[in-house]
Amino acid sequence: MGTGGSLVKGITKDKKLISIVLALLTFLFFLYYFSGFAYAVVVDGETIGYVKQEEEAHEAIAEAAEYIKSTYGLDASVANQVEYMRARPPKGRVLDKDQIKAAFLNSLDFKVSAASIYIDGKKIAILKDRTIAEKILNDIKSKLSGGSENASFKEKVEIKDENVSLGEVTDEEKALDMLLKSDQMTTYTVKKGDTLWDIASANGTSADKLMALNPNIKEKAMQPGDTIVLDKPKPLVTVVTKEVAEYEMPIPFEIENIQDNTLPIRVTRVKQQGVEGSKQVKAEIIKENGVEVARNILEEKVISQPVKRVVRIGTNRTLASGVFSYPVAGVLTSRFGQRWGREHTGVDLAVPIGTEVRASDGGKVIFTGRSGGYGILVKIDHGNGYVTYYGHLSKILVDKGDRVAKGDVIALSGNTGNTTGPHLHFEVRKNGVPQNPLNYLNK
Ligand SMILES: [Zn+2]
């Protein structure tokens, strides 16, 4: 009986030991099992990595925001949905804090508070803050107006505070380029021997346009290596300036023409010289991007009145103009001067018989008829001692005493008197002395 009792007792003892061992094993198993768990970091539904403790991820986000603050000077907030899920990570995917920070910077959409520039309702550029946006707009005003203080934008220009993604923020220089379109400028580098006109024609533009685009090149000669602006797109903004200017301006004079029968036709004489007047003007000058578009006169004060120019215009057809014209269009066959030992007192102009002979200048007919070697002759007195002779005629068409105008037909040419063939003998005499007609005829 005693033996049986100790056996039962021994079995009971063993069972207890097994239970303890099993409990210990279970505990160790669970210890091992749970220690393998971590947290999956899920950004907008996508796992970007695993962390041992959720706290590490919170710290990493805070450090990422701190990094953005120190690098860009911007307060960032996370726009994404970030969740943490308890999970057993695949081998090697548990990240340390620096690694998770890098993963966050890479995958999170950090929203920052920035200032956007709008032109006529259209967003053009996003700057870090309002101060920088304002500075850019002021720089543009100054640049496009040439430093005028009274400058404004023609377009509706606004700055709005907005939450935007960090990547949308542009720097100052790029924003200036976008607004001025200066990045779209085309240029040319001057080579030796280039002229502005060469460059203009080679690029399908004009020298005037190039001078307007490059105001500095008027002041100095172009040098090889200089950069010439060929084309500059219009900036997105128009800077309007208004300035009041005072200046003196000439007042043009009027011209009065007086018809005068005591002067030969078309001859003019200035009776009174015109003198410009002068006035003091006060005007508002409106410019767009430095180019004048309007000028409003605010005040005008006459300093001196103009004096009108008075001109007498001759209407008398029969008075000499003082300039002789060819009486016929003929070939010059004999000049003035010595000819075969004799003095030739005029010029011979070869024309067929019956050619119209015209008065060389306005005047009065003082002789018509036959006169020795001249044959049929007409003489016209032009005043001031001048008389012209028309010889060897076939028919006279005027009477002695007639007043004739320059260019009037006075006779028909012929072959009368001493001739060796049909021609007009033409003389210019001054106070009775034959002159060389070629010195008087207008060519
Ligand atoms: Zn002659």
Short mmCIF file of C-alpha atoms and ligand atoms in Angstrom, two decimals:
data_model
loop_
_atom_site.label_atom_id
_atom_site.label_comp_id
_atom_site.label_asym_id
_atom_site.label_seq_id
_atom_site.Cartn_x
_atom_site.Cartn_y
_atom_site.Cartn_z
CA MET A 1 0.00 0.00 0.00
CA GLY A 2 2.79 2.28 0.97
CA THR A 3 4.63 1.55 -2.26
CA GLY A 4 1.51 2.36 -4.33
CA GLY A 5 1.06 5.65 -2.48
CA SER A 6 4.66 6.84 -3.20
CA LEU A 7 4.26 6.06 -6.85
CA VAL A 8 1.22 8.24 -7.15
CA LYS A 9 3.06 10.86 -5.22
CA GLY A 10 6.03 10.64 -7.67
CA ILE A 11 3.80 11.01 -10.74
CA THR A 12 2.12 14.05 -9.26
CA LYS A 13 5.52 15.65 -8.63
CA ASP A 14 6.54 15.10 -12.28
CA LYS A 15 3.30 16.59 -13.60
CA LYS A 16 3.97 19.77 -11.63
CA LEU A 17 7.45 20.05 -13.06
CA ILE A 18 6.21 19.56 -16.61
CA SER A 19 3.58 22.24 -16.08
CA ILE A 20 6.20 24.67 -14.85
CA VAL A 21 8.49 23.92 -17.78
CA LEU A 22 5.63 24.25 -20.24
CA ALA A 23 4.59 27.56 -18.72
CA LEU A 24 8.16 28.77 -18.92
CA LEU A 25 8.48 27.68 -22.52
CA THR A 26 5.21 29.32 -23.43
CA PHE A 27 6.34 32.50 -21.72
CA LEU A 28 9.67 32.44 -23.55
CA PHE A 29 7.89 31.74 -26.81
CA PHE A 30 5.55 34.67 -26.37
CA LEU A 31 8.45 36.84 -25.26
CA TYR A 32 10.23 35.90 -28.44
CA TYR A 33 7.11 36.14 -30.57
CA PHE A 34 6.04 39.61 -29.44
CA SER A 35 9.53 40.99 -29.50
CA GLY A 36 9.47 40.36 -33.31
CA PHE A 37 6.54 42.76 -33.76
CA ALA A 38 7.00 46.39 -34.95
CA TYR A 39 4.90 49.19 -36.47
CA ALA A 40 4.33 49.60 -40.17
CA VAL A 41 4.39 53.29 -41.17
CA VAL A 42 1.55 53.70 -43.67
CA VAL A 43 1.41 56.91 -45.69
CA ASP A 44 -1.83 57.36 -47.63
CA GLY A 45 -2.34 53.60 -47.56
CA GLU A 46 1.17 52.68 -48.58
CA THR A 47 3.74 51.21 -46.23
CA ILE A 48 6.98 53.15 -46.41
CA GLY A 49 8.83 51.22 -43.69
CA TYR A 50 8.72 49.81 -40.17
CA VAL A 51 9.68 51.25 -36.83
CA LYS A 52 10.16 49.53 -33.51
CA GLN A 53 8.25 52.19 -31.64
CA GLU A 54 5.58 54.57 -32.92
CA GLU A 55 7.25 57.29 -30.90
CA GLU A 56 10.32 57.08 -33.15
CA ALA A 57 8.16 57.92 -36.19
CA HIS A 58 6.62 60.94 -34.44
CA GLU A 59 10.07 62.22 -33.62
CA ALA A 60 11.24 61.63 -37.18
CA ILE A 61 8.38 63.72 -38.61
CA ALA A 62 9.15 66.51 -36.16
CA GLU A 63 12.81 66.40 -37.20
CA ALA A 64 11.88 66.46 -40.90
CA ALA A 65 9.76 69.58 -40.29
CA GLU A 66 12.65 71.10 -38.36
CA TYR A 67 14.97 70.36 -41.28
CA ILE A 68 12.57 72.17 -43.69
CA LYS A 69 12.38 75.11 -41.31
CA SER A 70 16.14 75.44 -41.07
CA THR A 71 16.74 74.89 -44.80
CA TYR A 72 13.91 76.95 -46.33
CA GLY A 73 12.73 79.03 -43.42
CA LEU A 74 9.23 77.64 -43.83
CA ASP A 75 6.77 76.18 -41.35
CA ALA A 76 5.73 72.83 -42.77
CA SER A 77 2.77 70.65 -41.93
CA VAL A 78 2.04 67.18 -43.25
CA ALA A 79 -0.84 66.90 -45.65
CA ASN A 80 -0.84 63.11 -45.84
CA GLN A 81 -2.67 60.56 -43.73
CA VAL A 82 -0.05 58.73 -41.65
CA GLU A 83 -1.05 55.53 -39.83
CA TYR A 84 0.85 53.04 -37.71
CA MET A 85 -0.05 49.35 -37.80
CA ARG A 86 1.32 46.66 -35.56
CA ALA A 87 2.88 44.03 -37.76
CA ARG A 88 5.71 41.59 -38.03
CA PRO A 89 8.19 43.29 -40.43
CA PRO A 90 9.95 41.40 -43.18
CA LYS A 91 13.59 40.81 -42.33
CA GLY A 92 15.73 43.98 -42.56
CA ARG A 93 12.89 46.47 -43.02
CA VAL A 94 12.91 47.97 -39.58
CA LEU A 95 14.32 51.48 -39.99
CA ASP A 96 16.23 53.55 -37.49
CA LYS A 97 15.24 57.15 -36.81
CA ASP A 98 17.49 58.73 -39.45
CA GLN A 99 16.26 56.28 -42.04
CA ILE A 100 12.60 56.92 -41.28
CA LYS A 101 13.24 60.69 -41.36
CA ALA A 102 14.71 60.34 -44.86
CA ALA A 103 11.76 58.18 -45.90
CA PHE A 104 9.33 60.82 -44.62
CA LEU A 105 11.13 63.66 -46.43
CA ASN A 106 10.93 61.60 -49.57
CA SER A 107 7.31 60.53 -49.39
CA LEU A 108 5.41 63.08 -47.34
CA ASP A 109 3.74 66.10 -48.91
CA PHE A 110 4.86 68.91 -46.65
CA LYS A 111 2.50 71.85 -46.92
CA VAL A 112 3.96 75.24 -46.26
CA SER A 113 2.39 78.63 -45.86
CA ALA A 114 3.61 80.75 -48.78
CA ALA A 115 2.66 83.86 -50.78
CA SER A 116 1.42 83.53 -54.35
CA ILE A 117 1.55 86.33 -56.93
CA TYR A 118 -1.57 86.52 -59.08
CA ILE A 119 -1.83 88.61 -62.24
CA ASP A 120 -5.37 89.19 -63.48
CA GLY A 121 -6.49 86.19 -61.45
CA LYS A 122 -3.83 83.86 -62.77
CA LYS A 123 -1.25 82.39 -60.40
CA ILE A 124 2.21 83.19 -61.71
CA ALA A 125 4.70 82.47 -58.93
CA ILE A 126 4.77 81.17 -55.36
CA LEU A 127 7.24 82.75 -52.99
CA LYS A 128 8.33 81.82 -49.50
CA ASP A 129 6.50 84.72 -47.92
CA ARG A 130 4.66 87.96 -48.52
CA THR A 131 7.73 90.11 -47.85
CA ILE A 132 9.66 88.47 -50.68
CA ALA A 133 6.65 88.65 -53.03
CA GLU A 134 6.29 92.36 -52.28
CA LYS A 135 9.99 92.94 -52.78
CA ILE A 136 9.83 91.26 -56.21
CA LEU A 137 6.88 93.39 -57.29
CA ASN A 138 8.64 96.53 -56.12
CA ASP A 139 11.82 95.53 -57.95
CA ILE A 140 9.81 95.03 -61.14
CA LYS A 141 8.11 98.40 -60.72
CA SER A 142 11.45 100.08 -60.32
CA LYS A 143 13.04 98.17 -63.21
CA LEU A 144 10.24 98.75 -65.73
CA SER A 145 9.60 102.36 -64.81
CA GLY A 146 13.23 103.39 -64.70
CA GLY A 147 13.02 104.13 -60.99
CA SER A 148 9.90 106.31 -61.01
CA GLU A 149 8.25 106.75 -57.63
CA ASN A 150 4.71 107.10 -58.92
CA ALA A 151 4.42 103.65 -60.46
CA SER A 152 1.49 101.27 -60.49
CA PHE A 153 0.53 98.07 -62.28
CA LYS A 154 -1.93 98.21 -65.14
CA GLU A 155 -2.98 94.63 -64.45
CA LYS A 156 -4.68 93.43 -61.27
CA VAL A 157 -1.73 92.22 -59.21
CA GLU A 158 -2.41 90.41 -55.93
CA ILE A 159 -0.46 88.52 -53.31
CA LYS A 160 -2.36 85.72 -51.58
CA ASP A 161 -1.25 83.68 -48.59
CA GLU A 162 -1.71 80.02 -49.42
CA ASN A 163 -0.81 76.55 -48.24
CA VAL A 164 1.18 74.94 -50.99
CA SER A 165 3.45 71.95 -51.40
CA LEU A 166 7.05 72.68 -50.57
CA GLY A 167 8.15 71.85 -54.13
CA GLU A 168 5.96 74.58 -55.63
CA VAL A 169 7.83 77.40 -53.92
CA THR A 170 10.16 79.22 -56.34
CA ASP A 171 13.09 81.40 -55.54
CA GLU A 172 13.21 85.14 -56.07
CA GLU A 173 15.33 85.07 -59.23
CA LYS A 174 13.10 82.54 -60.99
CA ALA A 175 9.96 84.46 -60.05
CA LEU A 176 11.49 87.64 -61.55
CA ASP A 177 12.27 85.75 -64.75
CA MET A 178 8.72 84.43 -64.95
CA LEU A 179 7.19 87.88 -64.49
CA LEU A 180 9.58 89.70 -66.78
CA LYS A 181 9.92 86.79 -69.20
CA SER A 182 13.60 87.66 -69.20
CA ASP A 183 14.48 83.98 -69.50
CA GLN A 184 12.84 84.05 -72.95
CA MET A 185 15.14 86.80 -74.22
CA THR A 186 17.21 86.03 -77.32
CA THR A 187 20.63 87.58 -77.58
CA TYR A 188 23.54 87.82 -79.97
CA THR A 189 27.24 88.15 -79.25
CA VAL A 190 28.92 90.81 -81.36
CA LYS A 191 31.71 89.63 -83.65
CA LYS A 192 34.52 91.67 -85.11
CA GLY A 193 33.34 93.83 -88.01
CA ASP A 194 29.62 93.56 -87.19
CA THR A 195 27.41 96.57 -87.66
CA LEU A 196 24.02 97.01 -86.09
CA TRP A 197 22.48 96.91 -89.56
CA ASP A 198 24.19 93.59 -90.39
CA ILE A 199 22.91 92.06 -87.17
CA ALA A 200 19.41 93.46 -87.75
CA SER A 201 19.09 92.15 -91.30
CA ALA A 202 20.59 88.75 -90.43
CA ASN A 203 17.96 88.34 -87.69
CA GLY A 204 14.94 89.70 -89.53
CA THR A 205 14.65 92.85 -87.46
CA SER A 206 15.53 96.52 -87.89
CA ALA A 207 18.35 98.63 -86.55
CA ASP A 208 15.76 100.95 -84.96
CA LYS A 209 14.23 98.06 -83.00
CA LEU A 210 17.65 96.90 -81.86
CA MET A 211 18.49 100.40 -80.67
CA ALA A 212 15.23 100.51 -78.72
CA LEU A 213 16.01 97.13 -77.13
CA ASN A 214 19.60 98.10 -76.40
CA PRO A 215 19.58 101.72 -75.27
CA ASN A 216 23.19 101.49 -74.09
CA ILE A 217 24.64 100.83 -77.54
CA LYS A 218 23.89 104.37 -78.72
CA GLU A 219 26.34 105.71 -76.21
CA LYS A 220 29.30 103.57 -77.12
CA ALA A 221 30.54 101.75 -80.17
CA MET A 222 29.86 98.02 -80.26
CA GLN A 223 32.78 95.86 -79.22
CA PRO A 224 33.31 92.22 -80.17
CA GLY A 225 31.96 90.12 -77.32
CA ASP A 226 29.18 92.57 -76.42
CA THR A 227 25.75 91.03 -75.98
CA ILE A 228 22.96 92.50 -78.07
CA VAL A 229 19.33 91.77 -77.19
CA LEU A 230 17.56 90.66 -80.36
CA ASP A 231 14.11 90.04 -78.97
CA LYS A 232 12.54 90.52 -75.59
CA PRO A 233 9.03 89.16 -74.94
CA LYS A 234 6.63 91.53 -73.21
CA PRO A 235 6.69 91.21 -69.43
CA LEU A 236 3.54 89.79 -67.80
CA VAL A 237 3.02 93.08 -66.04
CA THR A 238 2.77 96.63 -67.31
CA VAL A 239 4.10 99.34 -65.05
CA VAL A 240 2.27 102.62 -65.50
CA THR A 241 3.97 105.80 -64.38
CA LYS A 242 2.56 109.30 -64.23
CA GLU A 243 4.87 112.23 -63.93
CA VAL A 244 4.39 115.95 -64.26
CA ALA A 245 6.94 117.71 -66.42
CA GLU A 246 7.47 121.36 -67.21
CA TYR A 247 9.23 122.35 -70.39
CA GLU A 248 9.46 125.02 -73.05
CA MET A 249 8.00 124.32 -76.47
CA PRO A 250 8.18 126.27 -79.72
CA ILE A 251 4.99 127.65 -81.24
CA PRO A 252 5.14 127.25 -85.02
CA PHE A 253 4.52 130.32 -87.18
CA GLU A 254 1.86 130.62 -89.86
CA ILE A 255 2.67 131.23 -93.50
CA GLU A 256 0.76 133.84 -95.49
CA ASN A 257 1.06 133.83 -99.27
CA ILE A 258 0.29 137.04 -101.14
CA GLN A 259 -0.29 136.93 -104.89
CA ASP A 260 1.80 139.61 -106.56
CA ASN A 261 1.41 140.70 -110.20
CA THR A 262 4.61 142.75 -110.06
CA LEU A 263 6.63 139.52 -109.80
CA PRO A 264 7.15 136.98 -112.59
CA ILE A 265 5.03 133.87 -112.31
CA ARG A 266 6.09 131.38 -109.60
CA VAL A 267 8.83 133.72 -108.39
CA THR A 268 8.65 134.12 -104.62
CA ARG A 269 9.94 136.86 -102.36
CA VAL A 270 9.91 136.68 -98.59
CA LYS A 271 8.28 139.85 -97.33
CA GLN A 272 8.58 138.94 -93.68
CA GLN A 273 10.59 136.17 -92.05
CA GLY A 274 8.65 133.80 -89.83
CA VAL A 275 9.74 133.55 -86.21
CA GLU A 276 8.73 130.69 -83.91
CA GLY A 277 7.08 131.64 -80.67
CA SER A 278 7.62 129.89 -77.37
CA LYS A 279 5.46 128.56 -74.58
CA GLN A 280 5.93 127.09 -71.13
CA VAL A 281 4.05 123.79 -70.85
CA LYS A 282 3.11 121.78 -67.79
CA ALA A 283 2.06 118.26 -68.75
CA GLU A 284 1.29 114.92 -67.21
CA ILE A 285 3.29 112.24 -69.01
CA ILE A 286 1.96 108.70 -68.81
CA LYS A 287 4.35 105.88 -69.58
CA GLU A 288 3.92 102.13 -69.80
CA ASN A 289 7.09 100.17 -69.09
CA GLY A 290 9.05 103.34 -69.74
CA VAL A 291 7.43 104.14 -73.08
CA GLU A 292 5.29 107.26 -73.32
CA VAL A 293 1.67 106.43 -74.18
CA ALA A 294 -0.09 109.69 -73.38
CA ARG A 295 0.64 113.30 -72.59
CA ASN A 296 -2.02 115.46 -70.99
CA ILE A 297 -1.38 119.18 -71.12
CA LEU A 298 -2.23 120.65 -67.74
CA GLU A 299 -1.14 124.24 -68.29
CA GLU A 300 0.25 126.40 -71.09
CA LYS A 301 1.75 129.85 -70.84
CA VAL A 302 2.84 131.78 -73.91
CA ILE A 303 6.28 133.29 -73.51
CA SER A 304 6.51 134.83 -76.95
CA GLN A 305 4.03 134.92 -79.82
CA PRO A 306 5.13 133.63 -83.23
CA VAL A 307 5.60 136.02 -86.14
CA LYS A 308 4.02 134.85 -89.35
CA ARG A 309 6.03 134.36 -92.49
CA VAL A 310 4.73 136.48 -95.36
CA VAL A 311 5.64 135.46 -98.90
CA ARG A 312 4.87 137.25 -102.17
CA ILE A 313 4.19 134.84 -105.00
CA GLY A 314 4.51 136.16 -108.54
CA THR A 315 1.56 135.84 -110.90
CA ASN A 316 2.81 137.85 -113.89
CA ARG A 317 3.48 135.46 -116.73
CA THR A 318 5.18 138.00 -119.01
CA LEU A 319 7.84 139.28 -116.68
CA ALA A 320 11.30 137.78 -116.93
CA SER A 321 12.09 135.18 -114.32
CA GLY A 322 15.81 135.78 -114.77
CA VAL A 323 16.40 132.21 -115.88
CA PHE A 324 16.58 131.43 -119.62
CA SER A 325 15.41 128.12 -121.07
CA TYR A 326 16.16 126.48 -124.44
CA PRO A 327 13.87 127.90 -127.11
CA VAL A 328 13.96 124.59 -129.06
CA ALA A 329 15.19 121.08 -128.33
CA GLY A 330 17.87 120.85 -131.03
CA VAL A 331 21.40 119.64 -131.52
CA LEU A 332 24.01 122.27 -130.76
CA THR A 333 25.88 122.59 -134.07
CA SER A 334 27.77 125.82 -133.47
CA ARG A 335 28.98 127.41 -130.27
CA PHE A 336 29.38 131.04 -129.25
CA GLY A 337 32.69 132.73 -130.13
CA GLN A 338 35.25 132.55 -132.95
CA ARG A 339 34.13 130.67 -136.04
CA TRP A 340 36.08 130.67 -139.33
CA GLY A 341 37.76 133.89 -138.30
CA ARG A 342 34.48 135.59 -137.50
CA GLU A 343 32.73 136.22 -134.17
CA HIS A 344 29.63 133.98 -133.76
CA THR A 345 27.27 136.00 -131.58
CA GLY A 346 25.01 133.16 -130.49
CA VAL A 347 24.48 129.39 -130.66
CA ASP A 348 23.01 127.33 -133.51
CA LEU A 349 20.48 124.65 -132.64
CA ALA A 350 19.69 122.31 -135.57
CA VAL A 351 15.93 121.63 -135.92
CA PRO A 352 13.69 120.82 -138.90
CA ILE A 353 11.91 123.72 -140.60
CA GLY A 354 8.58 124.46 -138.89
CA THR A 355 9.69 123.54 -135.33
CA GLU A 356 7.96 125.62 -132.61
CA VAL A 357 10.25 128.29 -131.14
CA ARG A 358 9.51 129.30 -127.56
CA ALA A 359 10.32 132.48 -125.62
CA SER A 360 13.41 131.77 -123.54
CA ASP A 361 11.98 133.91 -120.70
CA GLY A 362 9.05 136.24 -120.15
CA GLY A 363 9.30 139.68 -121.82
CA LYS A 364 8.19 142.11 -124.50
CA VAL A 365 8.58 141.60 -128.26
CA ILE A 366 10.64 144.51 -129.55
CA PHE A 367 11.40 143.40 -133.14
CA THR A 368 9.78 141.19 -135.76
CA GLY A 369 10.81 140.99 -139.42
CA ARG A 370 13.73 140.47 -141.79
CA SER A 371 17.19 141.54 -140.69
CA GLY A 372 20.09 140.82 -143.09
CA GLY A 373 21.99 137.61 -142.35
CA TYR A 374 19.53 136.72 -139.50
CA GLY A 375 16.80 136.21 -142.08
CA ILE A 376 13.41 136.37 -140.33
CA LEU A 377 14.13 137.51 -136.76
CA VAL A 378 12.31 138.05 -133.42
CA LYS A 379 13.84 139.98 -130.51
CA ILE A 380 12.44 139.86 -126.97
CA ASP A 381 13.34 142.37 -124.26
CA HIS A 382 13.41 140.76 -120.76
CA GLY A 383 14.28 143.93 -118.84
CA ASN A 384 17.46 144.61 -116.86
CA GLY A 385 19.29 145.08 -120.21
CA TYR A 386 18.66 141.51 -121.45
CA VAL A 387 17.41 140.86 -125.00
CA THR A 388 17.17 137.48 -126.79
CA TYR A 389 17.38 136.94 -130.59
CA TYR A 390 15.69 134.14 -132.55
CA GLY A 391 16.99 134.01 -136.18
CA HIS A 392 16.54 132.15 -139.54
CA LEU A 393 12.78 131.71 -138.77
CA SER A 394 10.16 130.64 -141.31
CA LYS A 395 7.12 132.22 -139.62
CA ILE A 396 6.55 134.82 -136.90
CA LEU A 397 3.56 134.21 -134.57
CA VAL A 398 3.78 137.38 -132.39
CA ASP A 399 3.59 141.12 -133.00
CA LYS A 400 5.99 143.83 -131.96
CA GLY A 401 4.86 145.13 -128.54
CA ASP A 402 3.32 141.80 -127.46
CA ARG A 403 4.04 140.63 -123.91
CA VAL A 404 5.01 136.96 -123.90
CA ALA A 405 5.49 134.48 -121.09
CA LYS A 406 8.40 132.13 -120.77
CA GLY A 407 7.69 129.07 -122.94
CA ASP A 408 5.12 130.76 -125.20
CA VAL A 409 5.44 129.78 -128.88
CA ILE A 410 6.59 132.91 -130.70
CA ALA A 411 7.59 131.59 -134.15
CA LEU A 412 8.37 128.56 -136.32
CA SER A 413 11.99 127.75 -137.17
CA GLY A 414 13.30 127.93 -140.74
CA ASN A 415 16.29 128.37 -143.00
CA THR A 416 16.13 132.09 -143.89
CA GLY A 417 19.16 134.45 -144.08
CA ASN A 418 22.76 133.21 -144.13
CA THR A 419 22.57 129.55 -143.31
CA THR A 420 24.09 126.28 -144.38
CA GLY A 421 20.97 124.33 -143.33
CA PRO A 422 17.76 124.59 -141.20
CA HIS A 423 18.48 125.71 -137.64
CA LEU A 424 17.63 128.29 -134.99
CA HIS A 425 20.20 130.96 -134.28
CA PHE A 426 19.75 132.02 -130.63
CA GLU A 427 21.41 134.98 -128.92
CA VAL A 428 21.45 136.42 -125.42
CA ARG A 429 22.55 140.08 -125.29
CA LYS A 430 23.21 142.18 -122.22
CA ASN A 431 23.14 145.93 -122.82
CA GLY A 432 23.65 145.13 -126.50
CA VAL A 433 26.75 142.94 -125.97
CA PRO A 434 26.38 139.28 -127.10
CA GLN A 435 26.83 136.82 -124.21
CA ASN A 436 27.53 133.11 -124.38
CA PRO A 437 23.96 131.70 -124.16
CA LEU A 438 25.27 128.45 -122.65
CA ASN A 439 26.16 130.44 -119.53
CA TYR A 440 22.49 131.44 -119.12
CA LEU A 441 20.49 128.44 -120.31
CA ASN A 442 19.32 126.09 -117.62
CA LYS A 443 20.56 122.65 -118.41
ZN ZN B 1 24.20 131.25 -135.78
#
